[in-house]
PDB file of C-alpha atoms in Angstrom:
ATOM      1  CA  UNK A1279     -34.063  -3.563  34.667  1.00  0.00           C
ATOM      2  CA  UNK A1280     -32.664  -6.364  36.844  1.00  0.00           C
ATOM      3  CA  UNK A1281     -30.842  -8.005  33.915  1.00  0.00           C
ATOM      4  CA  UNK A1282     -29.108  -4.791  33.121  1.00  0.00           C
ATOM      5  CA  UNK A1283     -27.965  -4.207  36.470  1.00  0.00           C
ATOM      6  CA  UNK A1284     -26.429  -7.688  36.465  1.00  0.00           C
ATOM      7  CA  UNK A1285     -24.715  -6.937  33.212  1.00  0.00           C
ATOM      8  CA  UNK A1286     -22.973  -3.190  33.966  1.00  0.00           C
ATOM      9  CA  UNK A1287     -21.683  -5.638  37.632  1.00  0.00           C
ATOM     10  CA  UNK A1288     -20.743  -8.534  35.169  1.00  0.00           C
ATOM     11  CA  UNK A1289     -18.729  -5.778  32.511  1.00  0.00           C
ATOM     12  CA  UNK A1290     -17.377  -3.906  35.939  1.00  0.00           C
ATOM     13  CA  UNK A1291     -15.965  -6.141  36.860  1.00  0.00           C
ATOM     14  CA  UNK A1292     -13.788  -6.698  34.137  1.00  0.00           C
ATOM     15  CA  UNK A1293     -13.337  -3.251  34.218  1.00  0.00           C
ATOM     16  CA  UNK A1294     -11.947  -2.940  38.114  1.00  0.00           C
ATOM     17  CA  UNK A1295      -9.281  -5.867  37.409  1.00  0.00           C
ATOM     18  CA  UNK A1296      -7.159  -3.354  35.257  1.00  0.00           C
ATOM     19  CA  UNK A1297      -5.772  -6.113  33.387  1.00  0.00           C
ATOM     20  CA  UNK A1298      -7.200  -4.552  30.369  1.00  0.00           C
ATOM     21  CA  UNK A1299      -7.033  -1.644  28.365  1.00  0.00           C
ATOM     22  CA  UNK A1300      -7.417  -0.290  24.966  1.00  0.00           C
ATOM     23  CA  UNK A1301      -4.863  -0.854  22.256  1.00  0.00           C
ATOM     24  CA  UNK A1302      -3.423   2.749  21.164  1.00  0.00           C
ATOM     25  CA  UNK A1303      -3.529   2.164  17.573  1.00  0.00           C
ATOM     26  CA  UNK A1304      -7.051   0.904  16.337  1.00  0.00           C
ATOM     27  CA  UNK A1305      -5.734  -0.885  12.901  1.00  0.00           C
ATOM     28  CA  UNK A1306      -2.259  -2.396  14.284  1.00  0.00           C
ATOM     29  CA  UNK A1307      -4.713  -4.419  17.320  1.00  0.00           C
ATOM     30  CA  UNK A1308      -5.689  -6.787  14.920  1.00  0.00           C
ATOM     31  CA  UNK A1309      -2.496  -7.483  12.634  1.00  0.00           C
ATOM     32  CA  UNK A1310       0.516  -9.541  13.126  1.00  0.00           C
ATOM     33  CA  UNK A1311       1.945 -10.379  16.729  1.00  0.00           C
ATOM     34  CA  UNK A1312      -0.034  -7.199  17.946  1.00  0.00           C
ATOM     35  CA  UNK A1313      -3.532  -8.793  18.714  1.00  0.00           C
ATOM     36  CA  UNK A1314      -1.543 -11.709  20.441  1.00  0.00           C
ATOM     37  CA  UNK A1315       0.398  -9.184  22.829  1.00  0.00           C
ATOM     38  CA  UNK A1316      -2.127  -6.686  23.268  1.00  0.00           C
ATOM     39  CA  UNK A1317      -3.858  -5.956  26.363  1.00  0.00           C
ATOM     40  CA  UNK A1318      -7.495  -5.239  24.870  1.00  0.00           C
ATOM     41  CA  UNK A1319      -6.977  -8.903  23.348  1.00  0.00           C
ATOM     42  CA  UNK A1320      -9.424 -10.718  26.312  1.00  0.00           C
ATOM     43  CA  UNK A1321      -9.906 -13.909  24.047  1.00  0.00           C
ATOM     44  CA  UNK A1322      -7.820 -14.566  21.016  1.00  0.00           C
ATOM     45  CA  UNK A1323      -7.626 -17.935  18.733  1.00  0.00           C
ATOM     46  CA  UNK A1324      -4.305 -18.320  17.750  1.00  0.00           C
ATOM     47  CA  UNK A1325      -3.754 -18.889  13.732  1.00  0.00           C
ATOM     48  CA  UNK A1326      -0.183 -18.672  13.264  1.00  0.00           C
ATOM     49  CA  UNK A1327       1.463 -17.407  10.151  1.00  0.00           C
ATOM     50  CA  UNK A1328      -0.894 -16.989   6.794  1.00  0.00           C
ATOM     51  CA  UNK A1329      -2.365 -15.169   4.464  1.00  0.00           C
ATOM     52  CA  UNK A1330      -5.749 -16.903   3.526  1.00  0.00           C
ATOM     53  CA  UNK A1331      -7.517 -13.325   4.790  1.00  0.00           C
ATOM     54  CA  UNK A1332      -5.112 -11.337   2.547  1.00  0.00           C
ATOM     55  CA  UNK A1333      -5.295 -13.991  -0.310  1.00  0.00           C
ATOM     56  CA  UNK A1334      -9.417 -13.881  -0.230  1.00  0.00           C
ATOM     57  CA  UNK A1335      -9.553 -10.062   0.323  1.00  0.00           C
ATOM     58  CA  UNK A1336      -6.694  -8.187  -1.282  1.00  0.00           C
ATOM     59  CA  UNK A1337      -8.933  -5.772  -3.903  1.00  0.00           C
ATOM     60  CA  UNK A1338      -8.718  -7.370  -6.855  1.00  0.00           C
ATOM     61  CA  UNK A1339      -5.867  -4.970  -8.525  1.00  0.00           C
ATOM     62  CA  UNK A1340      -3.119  -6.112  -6.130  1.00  0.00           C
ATOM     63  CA  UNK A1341      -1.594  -9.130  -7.611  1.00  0.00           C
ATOM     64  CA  UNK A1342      -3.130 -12.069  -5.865  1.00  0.00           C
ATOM     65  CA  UNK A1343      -5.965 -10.179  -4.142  1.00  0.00           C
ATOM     66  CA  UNK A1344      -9.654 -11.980  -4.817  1.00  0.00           C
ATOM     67  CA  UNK A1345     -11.814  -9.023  -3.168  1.00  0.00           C
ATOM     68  CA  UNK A1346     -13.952 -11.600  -1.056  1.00  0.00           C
ATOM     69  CA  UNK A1347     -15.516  -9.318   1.954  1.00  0.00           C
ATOM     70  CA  UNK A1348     -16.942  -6.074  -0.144  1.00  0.00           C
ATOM     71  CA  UNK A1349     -17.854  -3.375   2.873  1.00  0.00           C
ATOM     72  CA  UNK A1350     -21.285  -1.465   2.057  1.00  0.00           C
ATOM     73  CA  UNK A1351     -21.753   1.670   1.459  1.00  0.00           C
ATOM     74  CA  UNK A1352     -24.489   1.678   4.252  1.00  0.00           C
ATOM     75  CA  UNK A1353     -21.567   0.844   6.554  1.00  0.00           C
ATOM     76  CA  UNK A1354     -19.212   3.636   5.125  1.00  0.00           C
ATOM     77  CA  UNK A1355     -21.538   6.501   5.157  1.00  0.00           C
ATOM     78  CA  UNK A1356     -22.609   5.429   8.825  1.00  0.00           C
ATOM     79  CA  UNK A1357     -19.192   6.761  10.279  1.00  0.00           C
ATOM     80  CA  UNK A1358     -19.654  10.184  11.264  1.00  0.00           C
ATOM     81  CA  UNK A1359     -18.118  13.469  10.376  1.00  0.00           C
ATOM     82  CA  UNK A1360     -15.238  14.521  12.408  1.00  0.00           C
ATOM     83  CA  UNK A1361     -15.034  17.898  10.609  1.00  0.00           C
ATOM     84  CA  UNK A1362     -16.749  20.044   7.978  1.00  0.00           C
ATOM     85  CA  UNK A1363     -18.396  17.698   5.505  1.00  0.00           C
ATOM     86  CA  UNK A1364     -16.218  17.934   2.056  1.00  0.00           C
ATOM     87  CA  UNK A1365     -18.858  17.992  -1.241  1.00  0.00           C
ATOM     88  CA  UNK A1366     -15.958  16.934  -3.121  1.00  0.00           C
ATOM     89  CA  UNK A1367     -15.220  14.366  -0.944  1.00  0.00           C
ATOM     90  CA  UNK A1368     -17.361  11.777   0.958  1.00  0.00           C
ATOM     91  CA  UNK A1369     -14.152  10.614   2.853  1.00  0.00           C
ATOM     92  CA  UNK A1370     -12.529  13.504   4.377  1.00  0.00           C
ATOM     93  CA  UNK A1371     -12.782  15.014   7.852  1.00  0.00           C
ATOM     94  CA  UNK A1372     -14.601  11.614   8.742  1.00  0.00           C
ATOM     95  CA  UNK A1373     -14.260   9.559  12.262  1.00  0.00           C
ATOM     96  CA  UNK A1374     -10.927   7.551  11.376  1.00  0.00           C
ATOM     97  CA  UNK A1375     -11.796   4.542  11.911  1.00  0.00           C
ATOM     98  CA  UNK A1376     -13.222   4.468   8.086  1.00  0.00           C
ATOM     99  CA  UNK A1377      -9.977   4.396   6.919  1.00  0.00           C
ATOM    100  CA  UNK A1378      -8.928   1.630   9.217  1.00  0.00           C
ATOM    101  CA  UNK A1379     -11.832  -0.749   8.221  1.00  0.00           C
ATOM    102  CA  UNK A1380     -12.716   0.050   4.551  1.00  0.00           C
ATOM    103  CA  UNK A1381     -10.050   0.880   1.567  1.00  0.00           C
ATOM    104  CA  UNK A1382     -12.037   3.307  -0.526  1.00  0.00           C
ATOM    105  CA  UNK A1383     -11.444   4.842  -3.835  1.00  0.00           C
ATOM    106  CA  UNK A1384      -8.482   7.378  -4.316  1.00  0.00           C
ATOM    107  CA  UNK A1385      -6.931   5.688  -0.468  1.00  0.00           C
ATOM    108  CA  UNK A1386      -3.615   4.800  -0.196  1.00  0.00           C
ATOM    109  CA  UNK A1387      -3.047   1.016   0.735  1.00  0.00           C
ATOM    110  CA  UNK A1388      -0.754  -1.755   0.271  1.00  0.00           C
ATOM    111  CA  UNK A1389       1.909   1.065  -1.794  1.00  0.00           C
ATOM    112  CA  UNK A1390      -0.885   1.857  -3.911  1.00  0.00           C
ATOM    113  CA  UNK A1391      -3.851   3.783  -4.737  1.00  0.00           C
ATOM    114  CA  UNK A1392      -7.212   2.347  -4.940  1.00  0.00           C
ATOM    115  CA  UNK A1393      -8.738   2.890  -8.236  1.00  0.00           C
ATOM    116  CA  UNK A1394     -12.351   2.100  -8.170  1.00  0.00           C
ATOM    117  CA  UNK A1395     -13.325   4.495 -11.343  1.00  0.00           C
ATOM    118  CA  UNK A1396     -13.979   2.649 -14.701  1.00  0.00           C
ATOM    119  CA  UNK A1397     -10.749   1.768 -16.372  1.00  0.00           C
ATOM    120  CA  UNK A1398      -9.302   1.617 -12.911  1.00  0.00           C
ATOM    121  CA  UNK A1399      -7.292  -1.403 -10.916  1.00  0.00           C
ATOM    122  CA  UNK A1400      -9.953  -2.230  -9.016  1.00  0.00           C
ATOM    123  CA  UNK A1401     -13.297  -0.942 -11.213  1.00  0.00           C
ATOM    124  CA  UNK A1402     -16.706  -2.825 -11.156  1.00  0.00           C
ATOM    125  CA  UNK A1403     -16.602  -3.180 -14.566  1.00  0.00           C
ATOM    126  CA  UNK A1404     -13.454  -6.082 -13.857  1.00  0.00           C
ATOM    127  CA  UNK A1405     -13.511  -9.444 -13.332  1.00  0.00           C
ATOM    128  CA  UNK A1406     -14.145 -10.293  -9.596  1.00  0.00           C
ATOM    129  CA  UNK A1407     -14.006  -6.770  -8.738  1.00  0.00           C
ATOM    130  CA  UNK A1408     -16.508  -5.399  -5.586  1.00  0.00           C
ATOM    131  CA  UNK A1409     -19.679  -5.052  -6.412  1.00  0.00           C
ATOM    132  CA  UNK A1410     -20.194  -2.391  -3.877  1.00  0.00           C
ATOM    133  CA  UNK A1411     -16.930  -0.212  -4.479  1.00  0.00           C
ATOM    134  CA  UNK A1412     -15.106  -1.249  -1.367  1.00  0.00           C
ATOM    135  CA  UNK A1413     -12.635  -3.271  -0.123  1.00  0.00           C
ATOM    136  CA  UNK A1414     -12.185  -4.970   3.291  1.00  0.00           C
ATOM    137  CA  UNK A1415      -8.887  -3.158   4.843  1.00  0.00           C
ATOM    138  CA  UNK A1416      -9.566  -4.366   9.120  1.00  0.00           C
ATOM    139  CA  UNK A1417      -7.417  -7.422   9.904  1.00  0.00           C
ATOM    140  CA  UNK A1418      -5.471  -7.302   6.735  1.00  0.00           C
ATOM    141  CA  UNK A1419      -1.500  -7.144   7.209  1.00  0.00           C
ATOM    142  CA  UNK A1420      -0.540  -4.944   4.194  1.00  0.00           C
ATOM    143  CA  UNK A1421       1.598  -4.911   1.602  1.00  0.00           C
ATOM    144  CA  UNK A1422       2.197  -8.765   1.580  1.00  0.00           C
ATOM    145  CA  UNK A1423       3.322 -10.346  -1.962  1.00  0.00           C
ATOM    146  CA  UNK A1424       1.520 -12.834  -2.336  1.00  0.00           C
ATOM    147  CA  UNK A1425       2.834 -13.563  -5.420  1.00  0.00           C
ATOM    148  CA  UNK A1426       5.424 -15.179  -3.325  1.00  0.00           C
ATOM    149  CA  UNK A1427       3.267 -16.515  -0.494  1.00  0.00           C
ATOM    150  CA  UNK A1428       4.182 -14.463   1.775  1.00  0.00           C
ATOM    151  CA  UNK A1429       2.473 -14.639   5.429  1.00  0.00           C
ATOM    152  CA  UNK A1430       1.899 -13.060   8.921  1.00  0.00           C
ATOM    153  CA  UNK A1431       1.437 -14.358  12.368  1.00  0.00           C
ATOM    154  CA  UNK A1432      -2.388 -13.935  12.730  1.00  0.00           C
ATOM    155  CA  UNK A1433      -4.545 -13.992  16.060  1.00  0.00           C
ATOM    156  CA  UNK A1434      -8.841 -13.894  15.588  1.00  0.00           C
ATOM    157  CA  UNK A1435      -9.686 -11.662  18.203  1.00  0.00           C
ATOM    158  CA  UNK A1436     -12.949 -13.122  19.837  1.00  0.00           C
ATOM    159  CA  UNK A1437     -13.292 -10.668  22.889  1.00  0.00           C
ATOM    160  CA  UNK A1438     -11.712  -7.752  23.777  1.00  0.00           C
ATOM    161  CA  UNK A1439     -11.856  -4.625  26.000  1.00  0.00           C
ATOM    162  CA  UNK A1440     -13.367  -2.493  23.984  1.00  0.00           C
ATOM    163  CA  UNK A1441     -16.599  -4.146  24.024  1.00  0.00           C
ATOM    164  CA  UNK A1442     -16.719  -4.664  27.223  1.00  0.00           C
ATOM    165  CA  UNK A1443     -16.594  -1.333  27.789  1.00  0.00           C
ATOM    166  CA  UNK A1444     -19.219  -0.841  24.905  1.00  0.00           C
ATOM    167  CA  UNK A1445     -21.306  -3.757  27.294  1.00  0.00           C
ATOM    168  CA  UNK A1446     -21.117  -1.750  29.844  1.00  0.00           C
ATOM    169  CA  UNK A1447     -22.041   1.858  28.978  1.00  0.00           C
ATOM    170  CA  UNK A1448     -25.186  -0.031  27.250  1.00  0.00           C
ATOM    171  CA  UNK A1449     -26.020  -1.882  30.406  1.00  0.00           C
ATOM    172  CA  UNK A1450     -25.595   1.205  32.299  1.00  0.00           C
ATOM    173  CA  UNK A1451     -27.754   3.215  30.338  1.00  0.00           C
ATOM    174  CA  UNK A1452     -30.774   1.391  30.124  1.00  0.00           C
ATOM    175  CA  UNK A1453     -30.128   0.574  34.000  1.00  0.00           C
ATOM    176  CA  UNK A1454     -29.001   3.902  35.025  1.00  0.00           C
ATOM    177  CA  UNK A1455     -29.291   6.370  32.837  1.00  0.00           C
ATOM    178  CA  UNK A1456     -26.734   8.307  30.634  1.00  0.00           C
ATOM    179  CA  UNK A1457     -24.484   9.963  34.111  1.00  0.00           C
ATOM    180  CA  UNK A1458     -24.723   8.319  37.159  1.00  0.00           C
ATOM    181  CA  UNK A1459     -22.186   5.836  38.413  1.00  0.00           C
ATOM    182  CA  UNK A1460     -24.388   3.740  41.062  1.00  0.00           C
ATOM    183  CA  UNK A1461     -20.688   3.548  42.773  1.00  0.00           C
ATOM    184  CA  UNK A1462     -19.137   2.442  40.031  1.00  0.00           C
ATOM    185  CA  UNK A1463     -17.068   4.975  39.359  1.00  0.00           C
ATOM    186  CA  UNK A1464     -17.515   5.345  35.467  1.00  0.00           C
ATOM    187  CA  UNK A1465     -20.808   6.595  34.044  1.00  0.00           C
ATOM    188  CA  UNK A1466     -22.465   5.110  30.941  1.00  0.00           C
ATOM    189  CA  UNK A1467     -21.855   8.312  28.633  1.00  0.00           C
ATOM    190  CA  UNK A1468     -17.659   7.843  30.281  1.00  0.00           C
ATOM    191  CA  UNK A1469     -17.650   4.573  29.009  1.00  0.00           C
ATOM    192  CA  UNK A1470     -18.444   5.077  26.221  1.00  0.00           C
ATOM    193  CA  UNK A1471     -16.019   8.133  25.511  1.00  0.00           C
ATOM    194  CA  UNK A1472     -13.096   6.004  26.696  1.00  0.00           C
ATOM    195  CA  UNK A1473     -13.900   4.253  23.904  1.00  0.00           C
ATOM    196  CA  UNK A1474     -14.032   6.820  21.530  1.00  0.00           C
ATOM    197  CA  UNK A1475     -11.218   9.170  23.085  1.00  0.00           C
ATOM    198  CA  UNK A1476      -8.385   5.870  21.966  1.00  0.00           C
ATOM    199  CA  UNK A1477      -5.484   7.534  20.419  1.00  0.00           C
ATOM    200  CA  UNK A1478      -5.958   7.889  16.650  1.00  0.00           C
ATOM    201  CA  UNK A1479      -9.633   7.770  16.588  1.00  0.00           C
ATOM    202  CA  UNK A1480      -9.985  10.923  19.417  1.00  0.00           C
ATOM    203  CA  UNK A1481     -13.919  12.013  18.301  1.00  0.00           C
ATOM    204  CA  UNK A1482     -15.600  14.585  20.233  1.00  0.00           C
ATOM    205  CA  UNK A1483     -17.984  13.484  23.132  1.00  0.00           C
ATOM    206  CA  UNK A1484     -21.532  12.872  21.991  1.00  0.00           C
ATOM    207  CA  UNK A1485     -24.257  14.981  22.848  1.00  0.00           C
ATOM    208  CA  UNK A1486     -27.015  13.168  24.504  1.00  0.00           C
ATOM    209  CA  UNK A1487     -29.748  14.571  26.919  1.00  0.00           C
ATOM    210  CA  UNK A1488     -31.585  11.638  27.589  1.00  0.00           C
ATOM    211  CA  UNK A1489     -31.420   7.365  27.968  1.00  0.00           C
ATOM    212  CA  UNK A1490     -33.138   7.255  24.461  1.00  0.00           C
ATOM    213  CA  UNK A1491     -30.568   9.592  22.582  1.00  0.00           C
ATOM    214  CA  UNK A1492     -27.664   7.948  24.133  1.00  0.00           C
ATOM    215  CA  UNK A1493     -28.709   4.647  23.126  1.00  0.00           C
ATOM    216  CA  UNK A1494     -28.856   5.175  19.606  1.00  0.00           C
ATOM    217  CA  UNK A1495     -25.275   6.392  20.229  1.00  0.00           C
ATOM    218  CA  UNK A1496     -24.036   3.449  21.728  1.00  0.00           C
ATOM    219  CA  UNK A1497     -25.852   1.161  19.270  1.00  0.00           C
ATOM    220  CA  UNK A1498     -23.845   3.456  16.690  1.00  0.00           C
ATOM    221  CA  UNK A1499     -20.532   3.153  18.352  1.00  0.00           C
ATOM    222  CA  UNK A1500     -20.948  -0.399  18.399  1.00  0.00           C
ATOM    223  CA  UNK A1501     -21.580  -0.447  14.890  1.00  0.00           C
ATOM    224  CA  UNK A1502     -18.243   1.376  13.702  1.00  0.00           C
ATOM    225  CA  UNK A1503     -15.985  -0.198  16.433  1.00  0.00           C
ATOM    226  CA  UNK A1504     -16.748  -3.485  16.409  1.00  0.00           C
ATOM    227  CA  UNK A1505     -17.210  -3.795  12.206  1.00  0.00           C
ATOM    228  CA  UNK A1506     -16.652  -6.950  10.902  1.00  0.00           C
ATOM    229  CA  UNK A1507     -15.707  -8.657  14.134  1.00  0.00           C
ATOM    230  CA  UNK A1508     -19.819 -10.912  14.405  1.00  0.00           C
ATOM    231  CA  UNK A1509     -21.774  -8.711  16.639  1.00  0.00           C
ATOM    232  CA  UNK A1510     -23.702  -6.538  14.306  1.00  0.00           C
ATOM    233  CA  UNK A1511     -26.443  -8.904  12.884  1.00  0.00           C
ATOM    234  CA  UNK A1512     -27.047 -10.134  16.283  1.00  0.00           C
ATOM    235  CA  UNK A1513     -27.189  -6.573  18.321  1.00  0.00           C
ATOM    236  CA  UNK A1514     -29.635  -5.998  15.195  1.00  0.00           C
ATOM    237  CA  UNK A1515     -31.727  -8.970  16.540  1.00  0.00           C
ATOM    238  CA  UNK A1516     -31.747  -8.484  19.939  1.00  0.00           C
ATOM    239  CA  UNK A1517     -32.292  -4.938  19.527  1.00  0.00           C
ATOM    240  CA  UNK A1518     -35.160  -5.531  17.605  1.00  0.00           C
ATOM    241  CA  UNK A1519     -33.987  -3.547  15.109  1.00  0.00           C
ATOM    242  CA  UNK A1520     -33.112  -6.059  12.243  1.00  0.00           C
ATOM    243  CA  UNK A1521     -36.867  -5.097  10.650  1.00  0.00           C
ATOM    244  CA  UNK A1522     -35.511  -1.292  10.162  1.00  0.00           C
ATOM    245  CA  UNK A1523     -31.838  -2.378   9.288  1.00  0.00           C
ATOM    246  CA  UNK A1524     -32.200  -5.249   6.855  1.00  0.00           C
ATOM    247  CA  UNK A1525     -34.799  -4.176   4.614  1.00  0.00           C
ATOM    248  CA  UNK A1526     -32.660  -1.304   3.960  1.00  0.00           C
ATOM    249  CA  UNK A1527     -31.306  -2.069  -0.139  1.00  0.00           C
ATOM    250  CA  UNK A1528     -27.433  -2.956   0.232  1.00  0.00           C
ATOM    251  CA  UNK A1529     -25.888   0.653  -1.463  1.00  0.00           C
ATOM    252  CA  UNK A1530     -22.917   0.637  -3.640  1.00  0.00           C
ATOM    253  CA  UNK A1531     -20.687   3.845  -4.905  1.00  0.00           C
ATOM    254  CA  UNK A1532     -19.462   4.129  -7.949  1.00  0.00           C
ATOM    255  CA  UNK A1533     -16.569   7.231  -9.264  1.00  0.00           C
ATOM    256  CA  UNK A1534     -16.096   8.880 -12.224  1.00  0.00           C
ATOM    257  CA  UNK A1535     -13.059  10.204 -12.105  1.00  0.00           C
ATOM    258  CA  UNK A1536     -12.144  13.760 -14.241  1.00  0.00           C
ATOM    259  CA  UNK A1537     -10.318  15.261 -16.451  1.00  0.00           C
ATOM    260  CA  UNK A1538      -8.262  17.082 -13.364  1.00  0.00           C
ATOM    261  CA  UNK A1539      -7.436  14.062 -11.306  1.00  0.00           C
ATOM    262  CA  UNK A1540     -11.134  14.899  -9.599  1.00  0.00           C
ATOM    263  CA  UNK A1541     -13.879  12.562  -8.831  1.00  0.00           C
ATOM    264  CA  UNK A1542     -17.242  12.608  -8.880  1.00  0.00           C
ATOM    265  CA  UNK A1543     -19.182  10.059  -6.709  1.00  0.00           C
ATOM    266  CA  UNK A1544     -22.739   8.234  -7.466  1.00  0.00           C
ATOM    267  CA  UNK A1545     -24.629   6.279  -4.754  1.00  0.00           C
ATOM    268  CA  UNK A1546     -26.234   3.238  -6.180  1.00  0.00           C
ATOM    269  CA  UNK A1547     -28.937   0.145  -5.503  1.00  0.00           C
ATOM    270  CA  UNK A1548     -27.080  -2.972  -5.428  1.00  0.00           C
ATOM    271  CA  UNK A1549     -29.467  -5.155  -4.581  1.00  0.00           C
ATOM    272  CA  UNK A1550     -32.633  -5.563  -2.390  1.00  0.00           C
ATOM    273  CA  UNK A1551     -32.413  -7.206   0.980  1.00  0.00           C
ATOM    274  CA  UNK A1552     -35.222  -8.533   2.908  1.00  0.00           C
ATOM    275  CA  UNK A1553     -35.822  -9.492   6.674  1.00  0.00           C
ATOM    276  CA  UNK A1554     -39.508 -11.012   7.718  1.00  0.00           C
ATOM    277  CA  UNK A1555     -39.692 -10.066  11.290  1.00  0.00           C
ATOM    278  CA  UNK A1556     -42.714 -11.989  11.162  1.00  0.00           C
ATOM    279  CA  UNK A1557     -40.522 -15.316  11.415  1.00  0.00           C
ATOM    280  CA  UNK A1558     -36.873 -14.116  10.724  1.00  0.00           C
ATOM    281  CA  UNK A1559     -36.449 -13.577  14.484  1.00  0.00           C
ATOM    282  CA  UNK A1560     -36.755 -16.954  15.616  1.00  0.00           C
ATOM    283  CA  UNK A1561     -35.336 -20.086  13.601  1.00  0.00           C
ATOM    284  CA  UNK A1562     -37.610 -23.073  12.828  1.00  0.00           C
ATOM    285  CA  UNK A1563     -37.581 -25.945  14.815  1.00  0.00           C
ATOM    286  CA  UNK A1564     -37.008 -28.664  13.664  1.00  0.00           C
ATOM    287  CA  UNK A1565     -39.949 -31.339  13.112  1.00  0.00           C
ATOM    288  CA  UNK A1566     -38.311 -34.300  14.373  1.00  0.00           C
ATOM    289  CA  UNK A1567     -37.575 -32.336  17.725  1.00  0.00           C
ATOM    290  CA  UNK A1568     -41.458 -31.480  17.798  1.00  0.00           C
ATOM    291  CA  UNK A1569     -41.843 -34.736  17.766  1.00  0.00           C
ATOM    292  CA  UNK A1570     -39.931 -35.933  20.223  1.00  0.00           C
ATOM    293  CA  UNK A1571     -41.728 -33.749  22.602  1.00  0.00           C
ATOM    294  CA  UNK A1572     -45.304 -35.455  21.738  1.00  0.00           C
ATOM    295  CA  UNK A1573     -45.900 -32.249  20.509  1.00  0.00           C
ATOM    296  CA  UNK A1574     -45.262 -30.074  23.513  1.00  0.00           C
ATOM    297  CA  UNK A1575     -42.893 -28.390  21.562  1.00  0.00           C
ATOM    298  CA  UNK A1576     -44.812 -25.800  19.224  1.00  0.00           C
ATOM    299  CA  UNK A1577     -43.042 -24.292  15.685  1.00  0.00           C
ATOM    300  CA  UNK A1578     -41.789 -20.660  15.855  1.00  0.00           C
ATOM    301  CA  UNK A1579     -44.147 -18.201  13.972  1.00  0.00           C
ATOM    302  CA  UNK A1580     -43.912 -18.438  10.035  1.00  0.00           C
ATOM    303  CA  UNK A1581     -42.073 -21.668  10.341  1.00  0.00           C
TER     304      UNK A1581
END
């Protein structure tokens, strides 16, 4: 419990400068000049102008677009409901933040409609196309032609605010518990609302009795909020969770869309993934280092 403690002082502390705060739109943080200027931006690399993440991840029916980064549908039906669940459709009424980070079929992006049903722009069935039925939308500046090259200023956020806050309600919790401050001020179950309450995104607070049950929240908000940005295969490890999580199959959608504009949506296998948590924990080390060490160096399990 001591290293928790040390990590909700080490994340309130960035918390009690008040340099920092949330962005209060979720998709313009990390496009253009925004992620630069921003004040949830803690540590940003600046790029300069391009489009080499447009170019490599445009879906495949806007001109120039190669698909690239094809979201799951693992990730897409992880995003909770923020509403009454819609049989007709698997997007609606759902926290927004799906929208942000994933262009799904029928969505409106870049002055178009994504058309993932067969004979569709962006279909399976065509060359290059997602496998999975997604498209990566988070960190894309829209609508560029890139037909004619055209760029945007781009910053690669490495750090920012809202994970620290994320850092902190998990620190908290396992140190604290789900409602008390220890002085701090802020609460682990606050934290993480603050997080959830930025405008735009505005989901209801979770419901969460005990340390256990708002830990799987938090490892859930950290999922959806920090998407794509390099955390979640290694909160999976440290978690210990990668066992439960990677053996999962990787799940693809597929539409058929009707005679009255309709669709009809089919999960499907896309292909098998597998994580030995007998030796996928650790990496190997390597011989010559064993060496080195006359041996006093021993090889991770399964290695």
């Amino acid at each position: 419990i001591g290293k928790w403690q040390q990590a909700a002082d080490a994340a309130r502390d960035v918390i009690a400068l008040e340099r920092y705060s949330l962005h209060p739109s979720y998709p313009d943080l990390f496009v253009g000049d925004q992620t630069a200027k921003s004040n949830e931006t803690i540590w940003g690399i600046r790029i300069g102008p391009d489009n080499t993440l447009e170019r490599n991840n445009y879906p495949i029916g806007t001109p120039g677009g190669n698909s690239g980064v094809t979201p799951s549908h693992n990730l897409a039906a992880a995003y909770e409901w923020n509403g009454a669940e819609d049989p007709a459709d698997p997007y609606a009424n759902r926290d927004p933040r799906l929208g942000y980070t994933i262009a799904y079929n029928n969505s409106n992006w870049n002055g178009r409609t994504i058309e993932i049903w067969p004979g569709g722009r962006d279909a399976y069935t065509n060359a290059n196309a997602s496998r999975t039925g997604y498209y990566l939308k988070k960190f894309m500046s829209g609508q560029l032609n890139l037909v004619q090259g055209e760029e945007r200023l781009r910053t690669w956020i490495v750090f920012r605010y809202a994970e620290i806050l994320l850092n902190y309600a998990e620190a908290m919790n396992e140190a604290y518990g789900p409602d008390q401050t220890n002085g701090s001020g802020i609460s682990a179950r606050e934290a993480l609302q603050l997080v959830r309450n930025r405008p735009g995104v505005e989901l209801a607070p979770v419901a969460a009795a005990s340390r256990e049950e708002l830990r799987e929240h938090i490892k859930h908000e950290r999922r959806v909020e920090l998407a794509f940005e390099d955390h979640r295969y290694w909160d999976l490890r440290r978690w210990q969770d990668a066992e439960q999580a990677l053996n999962q199959p990787l799940m693809g959608i597929r539409a058929t869309r009707n005679t009255e504009g309709t669709f009809a949506y089919t999960e499907f296998r896309v292909e098998n993934r597998v994580f030995d948590a007998s030796r996928m924990y650790f990496h190997p080390i390597p011989q010559s280092e064993i060496n080195k060490s006359a041996n006093r160096l021993t090889q991770n399990p399964g290695w």
